[in-house]
Short mmCIF file of C-alpha atoms in Angstrom, two decimals:
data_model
loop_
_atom_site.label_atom_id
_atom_site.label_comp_id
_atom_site.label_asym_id
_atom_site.label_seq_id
_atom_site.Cartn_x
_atom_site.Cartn_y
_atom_site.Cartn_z
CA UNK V 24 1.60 -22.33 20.18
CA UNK V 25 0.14 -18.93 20.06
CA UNK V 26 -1.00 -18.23 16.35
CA UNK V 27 0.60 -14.59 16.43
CA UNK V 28 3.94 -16.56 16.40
CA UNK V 29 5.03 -15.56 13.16
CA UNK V 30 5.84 -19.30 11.96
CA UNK V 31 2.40 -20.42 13.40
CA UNK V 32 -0.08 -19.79 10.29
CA UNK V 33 -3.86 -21.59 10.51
CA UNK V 34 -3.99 -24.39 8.75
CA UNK V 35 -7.58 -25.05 8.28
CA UNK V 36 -7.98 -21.20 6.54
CA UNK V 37 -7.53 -20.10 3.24
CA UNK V 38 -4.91 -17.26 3.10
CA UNK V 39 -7.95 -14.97 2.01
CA UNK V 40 -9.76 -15.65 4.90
CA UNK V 41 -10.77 -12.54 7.15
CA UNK V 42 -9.46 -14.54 10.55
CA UNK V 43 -6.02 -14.64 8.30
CA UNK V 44 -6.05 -11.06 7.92
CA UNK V 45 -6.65 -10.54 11.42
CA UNK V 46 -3.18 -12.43 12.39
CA UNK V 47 -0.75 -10.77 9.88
CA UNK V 48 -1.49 -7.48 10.83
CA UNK V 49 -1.89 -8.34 14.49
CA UNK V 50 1.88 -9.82 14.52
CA UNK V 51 2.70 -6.16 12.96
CA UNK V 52 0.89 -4.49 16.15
CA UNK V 53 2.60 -7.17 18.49
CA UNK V 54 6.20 -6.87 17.13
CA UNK V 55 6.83 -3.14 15.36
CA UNK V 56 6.44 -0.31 17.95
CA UNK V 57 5.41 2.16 15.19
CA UNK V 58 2.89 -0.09 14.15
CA UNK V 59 1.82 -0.53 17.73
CA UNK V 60 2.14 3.60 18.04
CA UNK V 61 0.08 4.32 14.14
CA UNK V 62 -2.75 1.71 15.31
CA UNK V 63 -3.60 2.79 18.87
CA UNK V 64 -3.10 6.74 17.75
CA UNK V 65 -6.20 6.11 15.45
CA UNK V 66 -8.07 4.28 18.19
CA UNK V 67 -7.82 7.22 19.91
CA UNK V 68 -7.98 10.06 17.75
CA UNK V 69 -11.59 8.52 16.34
CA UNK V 70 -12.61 8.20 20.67
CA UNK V 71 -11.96 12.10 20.77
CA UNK V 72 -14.58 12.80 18.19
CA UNK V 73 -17.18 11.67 20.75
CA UNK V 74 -18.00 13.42 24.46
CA UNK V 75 -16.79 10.63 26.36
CA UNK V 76 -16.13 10.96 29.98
CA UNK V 77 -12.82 11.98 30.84
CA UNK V 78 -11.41 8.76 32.34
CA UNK V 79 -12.87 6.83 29.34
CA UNK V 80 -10.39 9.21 27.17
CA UNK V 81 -7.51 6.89 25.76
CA UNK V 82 -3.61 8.13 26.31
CA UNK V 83 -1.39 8.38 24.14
CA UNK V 84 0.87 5.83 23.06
CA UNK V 85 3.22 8.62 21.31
CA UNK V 86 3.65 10.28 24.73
CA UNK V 87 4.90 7.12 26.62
CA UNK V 88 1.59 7.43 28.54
CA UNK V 89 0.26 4.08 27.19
CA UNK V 90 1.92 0.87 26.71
CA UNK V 91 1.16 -2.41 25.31
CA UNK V 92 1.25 -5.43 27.38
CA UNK V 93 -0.54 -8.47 25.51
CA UNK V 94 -1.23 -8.80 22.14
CA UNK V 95 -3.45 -12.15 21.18
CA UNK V 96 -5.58 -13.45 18.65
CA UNK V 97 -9.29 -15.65 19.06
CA UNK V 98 -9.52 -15.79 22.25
CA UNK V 99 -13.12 -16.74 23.42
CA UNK V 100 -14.61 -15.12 26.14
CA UNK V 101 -14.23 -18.52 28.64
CA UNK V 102 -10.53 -18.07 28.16
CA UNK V 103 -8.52 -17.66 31.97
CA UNK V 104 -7.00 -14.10 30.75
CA UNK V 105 -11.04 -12.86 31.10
CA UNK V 106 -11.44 -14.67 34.33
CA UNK V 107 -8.60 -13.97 36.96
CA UNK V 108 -6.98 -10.31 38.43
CA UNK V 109 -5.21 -9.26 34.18
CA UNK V 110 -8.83 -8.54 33.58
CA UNK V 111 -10.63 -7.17 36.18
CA UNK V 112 -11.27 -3.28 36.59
CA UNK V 113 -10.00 -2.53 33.14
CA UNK V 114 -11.36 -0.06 30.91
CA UNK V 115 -13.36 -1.86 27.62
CA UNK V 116 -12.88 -0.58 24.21
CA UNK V 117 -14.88 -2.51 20.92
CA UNK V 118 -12.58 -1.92 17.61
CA UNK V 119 -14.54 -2.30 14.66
CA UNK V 120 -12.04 -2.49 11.37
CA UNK V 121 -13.63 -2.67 8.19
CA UNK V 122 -13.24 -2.07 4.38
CA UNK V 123 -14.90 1.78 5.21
CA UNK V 124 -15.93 2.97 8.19
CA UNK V 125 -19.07 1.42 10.03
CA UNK V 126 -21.49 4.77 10.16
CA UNK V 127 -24.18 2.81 12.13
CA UNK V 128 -24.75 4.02 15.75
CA UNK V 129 -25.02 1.23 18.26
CA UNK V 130 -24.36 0.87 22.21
CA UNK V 131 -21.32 -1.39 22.82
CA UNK V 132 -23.00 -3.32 26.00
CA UNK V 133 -21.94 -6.50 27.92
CA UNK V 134 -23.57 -9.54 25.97
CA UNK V 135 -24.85 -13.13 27.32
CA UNK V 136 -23.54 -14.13 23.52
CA UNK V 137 -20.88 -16.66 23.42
CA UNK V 138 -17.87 -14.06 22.23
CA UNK V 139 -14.60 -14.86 20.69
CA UNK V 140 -12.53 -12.08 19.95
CA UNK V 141 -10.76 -11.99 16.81
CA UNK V 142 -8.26 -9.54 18.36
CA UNK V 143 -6.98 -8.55 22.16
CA UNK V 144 -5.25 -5.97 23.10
CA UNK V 145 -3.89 -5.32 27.07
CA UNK V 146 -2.77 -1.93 27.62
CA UNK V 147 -1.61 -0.31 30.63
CA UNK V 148 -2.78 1.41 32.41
CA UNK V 149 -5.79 -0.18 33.01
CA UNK V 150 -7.19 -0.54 29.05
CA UNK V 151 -8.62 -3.85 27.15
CA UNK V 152 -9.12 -3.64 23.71
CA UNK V 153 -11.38 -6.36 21.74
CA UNK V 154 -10.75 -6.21 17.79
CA UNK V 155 -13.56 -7.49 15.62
CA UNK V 156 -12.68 -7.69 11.80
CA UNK V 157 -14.69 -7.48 9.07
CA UNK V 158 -13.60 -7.00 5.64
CA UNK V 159 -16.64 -5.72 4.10
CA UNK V 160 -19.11 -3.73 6.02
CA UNK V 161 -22.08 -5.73 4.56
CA UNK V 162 -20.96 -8.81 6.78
CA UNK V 163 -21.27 -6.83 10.32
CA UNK V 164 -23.27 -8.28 13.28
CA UNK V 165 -23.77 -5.32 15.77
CA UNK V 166 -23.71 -7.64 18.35
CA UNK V 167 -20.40 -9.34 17.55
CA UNK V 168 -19.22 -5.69 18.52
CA UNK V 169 -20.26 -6.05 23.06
CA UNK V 170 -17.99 -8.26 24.79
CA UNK V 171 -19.00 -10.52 26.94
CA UNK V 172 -17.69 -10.75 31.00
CA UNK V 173 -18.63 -12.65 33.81
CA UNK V 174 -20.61 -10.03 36.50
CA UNK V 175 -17.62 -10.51 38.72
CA UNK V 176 -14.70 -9.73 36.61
CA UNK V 177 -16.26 -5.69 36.60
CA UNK V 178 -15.10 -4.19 33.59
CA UNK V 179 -16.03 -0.61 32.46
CA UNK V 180 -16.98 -0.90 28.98
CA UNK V 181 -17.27 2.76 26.77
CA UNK V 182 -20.74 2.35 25.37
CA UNK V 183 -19.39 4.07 21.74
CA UNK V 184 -17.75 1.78 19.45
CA UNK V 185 -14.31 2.65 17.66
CA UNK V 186 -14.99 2.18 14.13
CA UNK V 187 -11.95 2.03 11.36
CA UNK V 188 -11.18 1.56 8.21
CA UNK V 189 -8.80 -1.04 6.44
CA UNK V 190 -8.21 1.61 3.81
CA UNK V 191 -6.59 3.93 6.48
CA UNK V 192 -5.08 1.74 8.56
CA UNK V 193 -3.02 0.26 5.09
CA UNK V 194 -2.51 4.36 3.86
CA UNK V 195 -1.08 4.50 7.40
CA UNK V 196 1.33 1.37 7.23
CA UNK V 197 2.49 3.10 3.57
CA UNK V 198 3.34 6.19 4.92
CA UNK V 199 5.66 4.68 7.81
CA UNK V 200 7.34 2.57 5.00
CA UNK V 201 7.64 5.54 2.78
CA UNK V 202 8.79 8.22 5.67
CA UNK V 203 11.52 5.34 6.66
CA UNK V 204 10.38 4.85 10.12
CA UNK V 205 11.31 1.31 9.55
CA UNK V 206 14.19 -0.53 8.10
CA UNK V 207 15.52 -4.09 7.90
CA UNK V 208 13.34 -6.76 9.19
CA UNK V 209 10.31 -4.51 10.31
CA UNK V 210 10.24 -2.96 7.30
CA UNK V 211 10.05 -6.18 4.96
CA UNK V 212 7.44 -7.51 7.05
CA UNK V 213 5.27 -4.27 6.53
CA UNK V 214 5.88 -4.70 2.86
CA UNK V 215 4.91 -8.41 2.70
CA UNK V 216 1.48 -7.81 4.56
CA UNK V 217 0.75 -4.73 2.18
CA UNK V 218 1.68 -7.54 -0.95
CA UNK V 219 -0.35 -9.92 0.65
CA UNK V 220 -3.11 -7.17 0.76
CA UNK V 221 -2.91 -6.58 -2.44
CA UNK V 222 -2.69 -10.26 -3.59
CA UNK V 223 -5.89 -11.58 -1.03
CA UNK V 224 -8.14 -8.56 -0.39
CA UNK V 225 -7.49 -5.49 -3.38
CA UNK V 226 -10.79 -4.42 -2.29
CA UNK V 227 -8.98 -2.98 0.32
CA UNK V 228 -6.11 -1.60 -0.84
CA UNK V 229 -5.13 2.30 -1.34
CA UNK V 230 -3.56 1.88 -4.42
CA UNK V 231 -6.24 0.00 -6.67
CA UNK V 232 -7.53 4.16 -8.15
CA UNK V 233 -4.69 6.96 -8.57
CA UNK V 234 -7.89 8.84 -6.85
CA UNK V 235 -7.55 7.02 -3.33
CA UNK V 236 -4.09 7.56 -3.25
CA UNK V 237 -4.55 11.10 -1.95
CA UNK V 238 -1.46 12.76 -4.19
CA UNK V 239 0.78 10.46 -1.86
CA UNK V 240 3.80 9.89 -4.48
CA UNK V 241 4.52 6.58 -2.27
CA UNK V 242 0.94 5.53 -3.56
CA UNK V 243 0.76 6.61 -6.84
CA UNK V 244 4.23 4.88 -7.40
CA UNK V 245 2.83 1.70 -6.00
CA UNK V 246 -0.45 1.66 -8.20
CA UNK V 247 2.05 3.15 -11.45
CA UNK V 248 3.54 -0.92 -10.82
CA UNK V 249 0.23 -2.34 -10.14
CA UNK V 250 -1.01 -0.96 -13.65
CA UNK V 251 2.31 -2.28 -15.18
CA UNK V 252 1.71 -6.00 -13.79
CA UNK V 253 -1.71 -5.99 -15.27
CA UNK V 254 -0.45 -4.82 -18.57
CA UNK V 255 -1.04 -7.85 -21.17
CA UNK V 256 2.16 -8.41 -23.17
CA UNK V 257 1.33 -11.40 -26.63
CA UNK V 258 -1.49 -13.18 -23.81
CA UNK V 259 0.63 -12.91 -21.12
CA UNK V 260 1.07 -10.60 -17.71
CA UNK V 261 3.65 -8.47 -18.29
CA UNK V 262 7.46 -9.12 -16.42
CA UNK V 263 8.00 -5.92 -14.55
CA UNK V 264 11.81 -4.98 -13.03
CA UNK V 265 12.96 -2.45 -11.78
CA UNK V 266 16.11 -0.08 -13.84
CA UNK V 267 18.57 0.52 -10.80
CA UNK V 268 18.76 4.76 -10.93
CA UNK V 269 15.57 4.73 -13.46
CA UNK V 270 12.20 3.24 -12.62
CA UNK V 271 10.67 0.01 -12.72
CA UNK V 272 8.87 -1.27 -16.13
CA UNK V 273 7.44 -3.53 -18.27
CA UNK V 274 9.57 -5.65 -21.19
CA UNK V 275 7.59 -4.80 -24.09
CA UNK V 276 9.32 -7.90 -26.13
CA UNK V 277 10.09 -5.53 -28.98
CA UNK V 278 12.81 -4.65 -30.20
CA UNK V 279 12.30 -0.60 -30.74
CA UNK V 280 11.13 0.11 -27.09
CA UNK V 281 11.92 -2.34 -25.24
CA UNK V 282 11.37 -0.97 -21.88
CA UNK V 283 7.43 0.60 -20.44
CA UNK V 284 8.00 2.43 -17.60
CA UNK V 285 4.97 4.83 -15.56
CA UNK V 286 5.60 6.77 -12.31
CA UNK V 287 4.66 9.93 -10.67
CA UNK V 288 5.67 13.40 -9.76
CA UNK V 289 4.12 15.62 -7.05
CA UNK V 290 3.93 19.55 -6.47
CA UNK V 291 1.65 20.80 -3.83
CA UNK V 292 -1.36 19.42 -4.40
CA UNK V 293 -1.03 18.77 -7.67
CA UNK V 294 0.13 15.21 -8.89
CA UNK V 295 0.95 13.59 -12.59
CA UNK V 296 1.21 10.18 -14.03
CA UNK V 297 3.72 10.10 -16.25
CA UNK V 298 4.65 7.31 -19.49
CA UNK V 299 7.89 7.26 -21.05
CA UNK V 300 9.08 5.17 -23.64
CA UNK V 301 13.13 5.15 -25.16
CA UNK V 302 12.58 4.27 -28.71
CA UNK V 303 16.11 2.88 -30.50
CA UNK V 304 17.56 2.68 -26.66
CA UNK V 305 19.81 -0.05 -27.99
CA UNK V 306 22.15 -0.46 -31.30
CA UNK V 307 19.94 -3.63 -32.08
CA UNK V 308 16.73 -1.56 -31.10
CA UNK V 309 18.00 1.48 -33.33
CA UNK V 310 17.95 -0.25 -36.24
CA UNK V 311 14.25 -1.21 -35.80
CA UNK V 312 13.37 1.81 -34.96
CA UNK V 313 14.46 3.72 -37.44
CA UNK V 314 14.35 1.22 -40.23
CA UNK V 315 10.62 1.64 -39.76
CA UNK V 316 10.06 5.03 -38.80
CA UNK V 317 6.89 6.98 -39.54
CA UNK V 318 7.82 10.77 -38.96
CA UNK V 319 4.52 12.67 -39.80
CA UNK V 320 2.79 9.59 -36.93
CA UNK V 321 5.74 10.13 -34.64
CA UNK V 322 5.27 14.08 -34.83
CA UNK V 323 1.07 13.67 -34.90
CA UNK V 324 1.78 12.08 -30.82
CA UNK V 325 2.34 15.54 -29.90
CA UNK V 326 -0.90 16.49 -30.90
CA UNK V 327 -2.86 14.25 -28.44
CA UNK V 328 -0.32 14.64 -25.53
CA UNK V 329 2.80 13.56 -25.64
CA UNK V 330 6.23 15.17 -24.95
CA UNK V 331 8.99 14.46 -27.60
CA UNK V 332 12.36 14.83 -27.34
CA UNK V 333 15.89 13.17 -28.40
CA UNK V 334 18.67 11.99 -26.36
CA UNK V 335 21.55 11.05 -28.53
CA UNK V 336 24.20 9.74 -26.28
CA UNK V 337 27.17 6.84 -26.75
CA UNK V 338 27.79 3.45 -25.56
CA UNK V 339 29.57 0.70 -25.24
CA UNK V 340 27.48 -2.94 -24.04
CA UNK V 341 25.32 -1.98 -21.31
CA UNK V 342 27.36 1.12 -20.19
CA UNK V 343 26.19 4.51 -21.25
CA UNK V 344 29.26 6.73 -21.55
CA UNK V 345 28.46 10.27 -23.02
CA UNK V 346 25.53 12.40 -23.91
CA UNK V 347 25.13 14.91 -25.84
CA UNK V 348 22.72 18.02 -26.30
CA UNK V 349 23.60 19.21 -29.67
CA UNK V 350 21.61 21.78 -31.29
CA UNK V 351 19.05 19.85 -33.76
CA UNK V 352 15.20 20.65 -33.31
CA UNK V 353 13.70 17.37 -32.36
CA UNK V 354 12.13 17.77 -36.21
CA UNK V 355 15.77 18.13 -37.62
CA UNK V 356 17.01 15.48 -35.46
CA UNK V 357 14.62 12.65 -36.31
CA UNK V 358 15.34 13.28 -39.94
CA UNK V 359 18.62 13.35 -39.84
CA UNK V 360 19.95 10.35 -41.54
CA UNK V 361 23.81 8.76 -41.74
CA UNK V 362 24.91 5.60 -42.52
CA UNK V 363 25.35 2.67 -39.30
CA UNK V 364 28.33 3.84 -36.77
CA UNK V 365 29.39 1.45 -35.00
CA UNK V 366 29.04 1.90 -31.05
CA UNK V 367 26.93 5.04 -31.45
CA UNK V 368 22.88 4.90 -30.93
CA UNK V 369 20.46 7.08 -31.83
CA UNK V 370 17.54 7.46 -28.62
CA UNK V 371 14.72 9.02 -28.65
CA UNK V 372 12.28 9.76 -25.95
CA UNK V 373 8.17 9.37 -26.10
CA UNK V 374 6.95 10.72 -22.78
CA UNK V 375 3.08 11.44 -21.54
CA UNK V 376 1.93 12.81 -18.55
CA UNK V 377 -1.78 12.85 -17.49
CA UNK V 378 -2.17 15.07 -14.54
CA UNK V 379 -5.31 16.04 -12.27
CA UNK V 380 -4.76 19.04 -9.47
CA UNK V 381 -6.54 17.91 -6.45
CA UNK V 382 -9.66 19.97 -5.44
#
């Protein structure tokens, strides 16, 4: 059974083995056409930086002028596709995919080597494409990158290797989640090989640095939840959920803020990170708060950043039934003291935003 048959995982490699990596996103290619559309679109766009000869120039998938036909995984070069008519006069192309982009020049050549691909593509009309991954760019053999053919087959390979980068190719797979150009099944399976991305190989990932997320709010979300789950709550990794209309956070396991939450908010090319916390969000969490509040601390946060403001509102278990503005200062309202009323909370919102403006 072919091991790009989703139920068909190796089971002599570790799930953080690079020949692992290869399959997942390999079944993506084989089975999501905008997968199979994002992929060979930057296979081709990085062939029209070079002056390659005009039948060695790569259609485009988006147009309908290329179409997939076979997508496989470690094949070695003695295998019968390379041997018989599927092969023979196609056009050769040698994908390099690493963690950044290999910036070594080298002649992609037929080799005498003994070659297994880790990756092969057929695309019609007329293409082959031979996928060699390798996680970090340290670990590249420039020969792994020729193919190898028997004389007789006669292939045209393009001498200039297509060289890409895991980084892009996962900022890519984000931004067809995040522009819904997916939904049900193809769009879990997406978001299970960026998790597993994350989980096996975080070298790789787009969201380990606000900076590589390139002011994409998808991103910044996604490493706003990554910093969350690496928060260390009493020892322990912090439980993050998500608040249905809110955001997802952190339990704090305290009873004044209970809830840590972090997103982001984008204008133009300018992007912020933004903490909130909901002191006394609860009756039970009121009464903690306030029973041990510090005003002149509370009011010294403003001076290294953060945003104060209150939000006195009225509820009853876990529904929130009316708000109100009133017209307290923040100053007058956190001073304001009354006896406990039953049913009616006193909120108040810590929020801090660090924001950079890209250059």
């Amino acid at each position: 059974m072919d091991h790009l048959n989703v139920f068909n995982s190796y089971k002599n490699k570790a799930h953080h083995h690079e020949d692992e990596l290869t399959r997942t996103f390999l079944i993506l290619v084989k089975n999501i056409p905008s997968v199979q559309i994002m992929f060979l679109e930057l296979v081709r766009q990085e062939l029209l930086n070079f002056d390659l000869k005009r039948d060695e120039q790569i259609e485009s998938i988006a147009t309908g002028d290329l179409s997939v036909e076979l997508v496989s995984t470690q094949l070695g070069h003695t295998n019968e596709l390379f041997k018989g008519t599927a092969t023979e006069g196609r056009k050769v192309v040698s994908i390099i995919i690493s963690d950044d982009k290999l910036d070594m020049k080298t002649k992609v050549e037929n080799d005498s080597r003994g070659a297994r691909y880790d990756g092969v593509i057929f695309a019609d009309p007329g293409w082959l494409f031979i996928v060699e991954n390798k996680p970090l760019r340290e670990n590249i053999w420039l020969r792994q990158l020729n193919p190898s053919f028997l004389e007789e087959v006669g292939v045209k390979i393009v001498e200039q290797v297509c060289a890409l980068s895991w980084r892009t190719v996962i900022e890519k797979l984000n931004t067809i989640v995040q522009n819904e150009m997916v939904s049900g099944l193809e769009k879990q399976l997406i978001e299970d090989f960026i998790e597993y991305i994350d989980h096996e190989f975080s070298y790789l990932n787009p969201y380990t640095q606000f900076a590589v997320c390139k002011g994409n709010q998808y991103l910044l979300n996604k490493r706003c939840v990554a910093l969350l789950e690496a928060m260390k709550i009493d020892g322990e990794n912090a439980i993050v959920d998500y608040h249905r209309g809110w955001k997802n956070y952190a339990q704090s396991k305290k009873d004044t803020v209970k809830q840590i939450a972090l997103d982001s908010s984008v204008e133009g090319d300018s992007w912020s990170i933004h903490l909130w916390l909901y002191a006394g969000d609860t009756m039970h969490g009121a009464k903690s708060t306030y029973s041990n509040l510090d005003v002149e601390k509370l009011n010294n946060l403003m001076n290294i950043g953060f945003k104060l403001s209150s939000n006195f509102h009225v509820s009853y278990r876990s529904s929130n039934l009316l708000w109100f503005k009133g017209k307290l200062t923040f100053e007058e309202y956190i001073q304001y003291r009354r006896p406990y009323v039953s049913r009616k909370e006193k909120n108040l919102t810590i929020y801090s935003n660090h924001s950079k403006t890209a250059e």
